[in-house]
GROMACS .gro file of C-alpha atoms in nm:
model
  227
    1UNK     CA    1   0.470   2.342   2.029
    2UNK     CA    2   0.590   2.005   2.174
    3UNK     CA    3   0.352   1.807   1.966
    4UNK     CA    4   0.468   1.998   1.648
    5UNK     CA    5   0.818   1.912   1.729
    6UNK     CA    6   0.715   1.537   1.801
    7UNK     CA    7   0.566   1.502   1.462
    8UNK     CA    8   0.860   1.679   1.288
    9UNK     CA    9   1.094   1.432   1.435
   10UNK     CA   10   0.871   1.136   1.350
   11UNK     CA   11   0.863   1.273   0.997
   12UNK     CA   12   1.238   1.276   0.989
   13UNK     CA   13   1.282   0.938   1.125
   14UNK     CA   14   1.014   0.777   0.898
   15UNK     CA   15   1.176   0.948   0.594
   16UNK     CA   16   1.509   0.835   0.669
   17UNK     CA   17   1.411   0.471   0.750
   18UNK     CA   18   1.208   0.470   0.413
   19UNK     CA   19   1.532   0.550   0.233
   20UNK     CA   20   1.743   0.314   0.420
   21UNK     CA   21   1.517   0.022   0.363
   22UNK     CA   22   1.469   0.114   0.009
   23UNK     CA   23   1.855   0.114  -0.046
   24UNK     CA   24   1.934  -0.188   0.186
   25UNK     CA   25   1.628  -0.398   0.267
   26UNK     CA   26   1.494  -0.423   0.623
   27UNK     CA   27   1.741  -0.698   0.744
   28UNK     CA   28   2.029  -0.480   0.669
   29UNK     CA   29   1.895  -0.175   0.848
   30UNK     CA   30   1.945  -0.133   1.220
   31UNK     CA   31   1.809   0.110   1.467
   32UNK     CA   32   2.144   0.244   1.517
   33UNK     CA   33   2.180   0.326   1.148
   34UNK     CA   34   1.832   0.505   1.151
   35UNK     CA   35   1.945   0.704   1.468
   36UNK     CA   36   2.263   0.813   1.305
   37UNK     CA   37   2.103   0.921   0.978
   38UNK     CA   38   1.831   1.105   1.179
   39UNK     CA   39   2.103   1.279   1.395
   40UNK     CA   40   1.970   1.158   1.708
   41UNK     CA   41   2.084   0.884   1.965
   42UNK     CA   42   1.939   0.529   1.957
   43UNK     CA   43   1.781   0.577   2.301
   44UNK     CA   44   1.586   0.882   2.177
   45UNK     CA   45   1.490   0.702   1.852
   46UNK     CA   46   1.353   0.412   2.072
   47UNK     CA   47   1.139   0.657   2.278
   48UNK     CA   48   0.949   0.708   1.942
   49UNK     CA   49   1.002   0.348   1.792
   50UNK     CA   50   1.089   0.078   2.041
   51UNK     CA   51   1.097  -0.173   1.766
   52UNK     CA   52   1.156  -0.199   1.382
   53UNK     CA   53   0.808  -0.350   1.332
   54UNK     CA   54   0.640  -0.038   1.432
   55UNK     CA   55   0.860   0.161   1.210
   56UNK     CA   56   0.785  -0.073   0.916
   57UNK     CA   57   0.424  -0.076   0.983
   58UNK     CA   58   0.400   0.301   0.978
   59UNK     CA   59   0.607   0.314   0.644
   60UNK     CA   60   0.373   0.066   0.481
   61UNK     CA   61   0.074   0.253   0.607
   62UNK     CA   62   0.200   0.569   0.472
   63UNK     CA   63   0.297   0.409   0.140
   64UNK     CA   64  -0.032   0.253   0.094
   65UNK     CA   65  -0.215   0.586   0.184
   66UNK     CA   66  -0.013   0.765  -0.088
   67UNK     CA   67  -0.085   0.514  -0.329
   68UNK     CA   68  -0.472   0.539  -0.254
   69UNK     CA   69  -0.453   0.903  -0.298
   70UNK     CA   70  -0.282   0.870  -0.640
   71UNK     CA   71  -0.521   0.598  -0.754
   72UNK     CA   72  -0.800   0.855  -0.677
   73UNK     CA   73  -0.624   1.094  -0.923
   74UNK     CA   74  -0.617   0.867  -1.219
   75UNK     CA   75  -0.792   1.021  -1.500
   76UNK     CA   76  -1.061   0.735  -1.532
   77UNK     CA   77  -1.091   0.659  -1.157
   78UNK     CA   78  -1.468   0.755  -1.125
   79UNK     CA   79  -1.644   0.681  -0.798
   80UNK     CA   80  -1.890   0.469  -0.995
   81UNK     CA   81  -1.652   0.181  -1.045
   82UNK     CA   82  -1.548   0.051  -0.698
   83UNK     CA   83  -1.438  -0.288  -0.823
   84UNK     CA   84  -1.224  -0.132  -1.103
   85UNK     CA   85  -1.071   0.111  -0.865
   86UNK     CA   86  -0.993  -0.171  -0.631
   87UNK     CA   87  -0.807  -0.353  -0.927
   88UNK     CA   88  -0.614  -0.020  -1.016
   89UNK     CA   89  -0.509   0.009  -0.635
   90UNK     CA   90  -0.373  -0.357  -0.634
   91UNK     CA   91  -0.218  -0.309  -0.986
   92UNK     CA   92  -0.024   0.016  -0.860
   93UNK     CA   93   0.105  -0.165  -0.565
   94UNK     CA   94   0.239  -0.457  -0.786
   95UNK     CA   95   0.365  -0.260  -1.075
   96UNK     CA   96   0.576  -0.037  -0.833
   97UNK     CA   97   0.729  -0.354  -0.654
   98UNK     CA   98   0.794  -0.526  -0.989
   99UNK     CA   99   0.979  -0.234  -1.139
  100UNK     CA  100   1.151  -0.069  -0.847
  101UNK     CA  101   1.386  -0.262  -0.660
  102UNK     CA  102   1.379  -0.031  -0.369
  103UNK     CA  103   1.010  -0.028  -0.330
  104UNK     CA  104   0.999  -0.409  -0.377
  105UNK     CA  105   1.211  -0.445  -0.064
  106UNK     CA  106   0.932  -0.251   0.124
  107UNK     CA  107   0.630  -0.405  -0.039
  108UNK     CA  108   0.793  -0.754   0.019
  109UNK     CA  109   0.829  -0.689   0.391
  110UNK     CA  110   0.462  -0.658   0.409
  111UNK     CA  111   0.435  -1.030   0.261
  112UNK     CA  112   0.666  -1.205   0.525
  113UNK     CA  113   0.447  -1.244   0.816
  114UNK     CA  114   0.064  -1.274   0.908
  115UNK     CA  115   0.112  -0.969   1.102
  116UNK     CA  116   0.224  -0.744   0.801
  117UNK     CA  117  -0.020  -0.924   0.583
  118UNK     CA  118  -0.291  -0.835   0.814
  119UNK     CA  119  -0.190  -0.474   0.784
  120UNK     CA  120  -0.241  -0.489   0.410
  121UNK     CA  121  -0.598  -0.600   0.472
  122UNK     CA  122  -0.654  -0.327   0.724
  123UNK     CA  123  -0.509  -0.066   0.499
  124UNK     CA  124  -0.701  -0.174   0.189
  125UNK     CA  125  -1.016  -0.179   0.396
  126UNK     CA  126  -0.955   0.177   0.535
  127UNK     CA  127  -0.890   0.324   0.182
  128UNK     CA  128  -1.212   0.155   0.075
  129UNK     CA  129  -1.403   0.295   0.371
  130UNK     CA  130  -1.233   0.649   0.360
  131UNK     CA  131  -1.339   0.674  -0.006
  132UNK     CA  132  -1.683   0.534   0.035
  133UNK     CA  133  -1.610   0.311  -0.248
  134UNK     CA  134  -1.896   0.063  -0.201
  135UNK     CA  135  -2.157   0.280  -0.033
  136UNK     CA  136  -2.371   0.268  -0.347
  137UNK     CA  137  -2.318  -0.090  -0.422
  138UNK     CA  138  -2.529  -0.362  -0.283
  139UNK     CA  139  -2.272  -0.566  -0.089
  140UNK     CA  140  -2.266  -0.707   0.285
  141UNK     CA  141  -2.004  -0.503   0.454
  142UNK     CA  142  -1.892  -0.797   0.683
  143UNK     CA  143  -1.854  -1.018   0.382
  144UNK     CA  144  -1.658  -0.733   0.204
  145UNK     CA  145  -1.426  -0.702   0.513
  146UNK     CA  146  -1.375  -1.082   0.547
  147UNK     CA  147  -1.318  -1.122   0.151
  148UNK     CA  148  -1.049  -0.842   0.176
  149UNK     CA  149  -0.866  -1.012   0.457
  150UNK     CA  150  -0.879  -1.350   0.282
  151UNK     CA  151  -0.777  -1.214  -0.064
  152UNK     CA  152  -0.498  -0.999   0.077
  153UNK     CA  153  -0.346  -1.282   0.246
  154UNK     CA  154  -0.346  -1.468  -0.085
  155UNK     CA  155  -0.230  -1.197  -0.292
  156UNK     CA  156   0.049  -1.128  -0.040
  157UNK     CA  157   0.192  -1.462  -0.077
  158UNK     CA  158   0.125  -1.449  -0.457
  159UNK     CA  159   0.334  -1.134  -0.475
  160UNK     CA  160   0.619  -1.298  -0.293
  161UNK     CA  161   0.614  -1.604  -0.548
  162UNK     CA  162   0.525  -1.385  -0.857
  163UNK     CA  163   0.840  -1.472  -1.049
  164UNK     CA  164   0.775  -1.844  -1.011
  165UNK     CA  165   0.436  -1.791  -1.151
  166UNK     CA  166   0.551  -1.545  -1.417
  167UNK     CA  167   0.261  -1.300  -1.334
  168UNK     CA  168   0.237  -0.948  -1.475
  169UNK     CA  169   0.115  -0.662  -1.246
  170UNK     CA  170  -0.209  -0.662  -1.428
  171UNK     CA  171  -0.273  -1.039  -1.402
  172UNK     CA  172  -0.191  -1.016  -1.030
  173UNK     CA  173  -0.444  -0.737  -0.983
  174UNK     CA  174  -0.709  -0.930  -1.195
  175UNK     CA  175  -0.664  -1.256  -0.981
  176UNK     CA  176  -0.727  -1.054  -0.653
  177UNK     CA  177  -1.009  -0.846  -0.770
  178UNK     CA  178  -1.199  -1.145  -0.942
  179UNK     CA  179  -1.145  -1.360  -0.639
  180UNK     CA  180  -1.296  -1.096  -0.409
  181UNK     CA  181  -1.577  -1.039  -0.651
  182UNK     CA  182  -1.673  -1.407  -0.717
  183UNK     CA  183  -1.603  -1.571  -0.381
  184UNK     CA  184  -1.712  -1.316  -0.135
  185UNK     CA  185  -1.944  -1.049  -0.321
  186UNK     CA  186  -2.120  -1.302  -0.535
  187UNK     CA  187  -2.075  -1.120  -0.856
  188UNK     CA  188  -2.153  -1.264  -1.186
  189UNK     CA  189  -1.901  -1.342  -1.450
  190UNK     CA  190  -2.028  -1.048  -1.667
  191UNK     CA  191  -1.979  -0.811  -1.372
  192UNK     CA  192  -1.636  -0.936  -1.323
  193UNK     CA  193  -1.537  -0.896  -1.666
  194UNK     CA  194  -1.667  -0.545  -1.688
  195UNK     CA  195  -1.492  -0.461  -1.367
  196UNK     CA  196  -1.153  -0.588  -1.508
  197UNK     CA  197  -1.205  -0.402  -1.830
  198UNK     CA  198  -1.284  -0.073  -1.639
  199UNK     CA  199  -0.974  -0.129  -1.429
  200UNK     CA  200  -0.774  -0.169  -1.727
  201UNK     CA  201  -0.887   0.180  -1.847
  202UNK     CA  202  -0.808   0.329  -1.525
  203UNK     CA  203  -0.468   0.172  -1.537
  204UNK     CA  204  -0.411   0.309  -1.891
  205UNK     CA  205  -0.488   0.652  -1.759
  206UNK     CA  206  -0.219   0.644  -1.479
  207UNK     CA  207   0.094   0.845  -1.483
  208UNK     CA  208   0.351   0.631  -1.291
  209UNK     CA  209   0.600   0.899  -1.291
  210UNK     CA  210   0.369   1.120  -1.100
  211UNK     CA  211   0.300   0.841  -0.857
  212UNK     CA  212   0.677   0.785  -0.803
  213UNK     CA  213   0.726   1.160  -0.730
  214UNK     CA  214   0.446   1.123  -0.464
  215UNK     CA  215   0.620   0.846  -0.299
  216UNK     CA  216   0.962   0.995  -0.301
  217UNK     CA  217   0.811   1.310  -0.128
  218UNK     CA  218   0.553   1.144   0.095
  219UNK     CA  219   0.750   1.248   0.413
  220UNK     CA  220   0.844   1.586   0.305
  221UNK     CA  221   0.731   1.878   0.531
  222UNK     CA  222   0.377   1.978   0.461
  223UNK     CA  223   0.265   1.622   0.361
  224UNK     CA  224   0.022   1.445   0.601
  225UNK     CA  225   0.178   1.139   0.758
  226UNK     CA  226   0.031   0.864   0.976
  227UNK     CA  227   0.230   0.755   1.287
   0.00000   0.00000   0.00000
């Protein structure tokens, strides 16, 4: 019973923090604001989350997990196209941030420090492992993990400067996917072109309204949360 109550309160705290950051940005949200919106004292909030960084990490982790589940549901996202699905995952993050000011505040938060950029890499790698994405592909798993860490750091900063470079969401995803495939997984130009083409087909099958609904409800009762 205590554990259930604990998770229920964490769900409330995470949901309220998510909406506050989406509305105001991380710098304009205090622990006191989160506590008041959650109907608890600041000291009780800090017994769950001593620092905003832990809250931010959990929110980003849940957001990425939700997006990963949605990419798996895209009509054209078959398990035999790991590079294409990786492109679709990166595209989904980018398109949401580029067209939703509130989500951009949260995604941008993951681009401002090495610690949060590292989390991007960990979460992308976790998504790949959970979905066994490269199990049937001849790749060195250590090189894959190194490549993800390197590329994630680069695309995080590229996302931050996307307006300066006039990047579309798909161009952003193409850069990230082709860099991973060419520099770390030693794929040929033909393989890269094919993966980007298949990734485009996955993207075309996506219903972004469904993705938005999943994000809006990701902390609702009955949804799996990570904390």
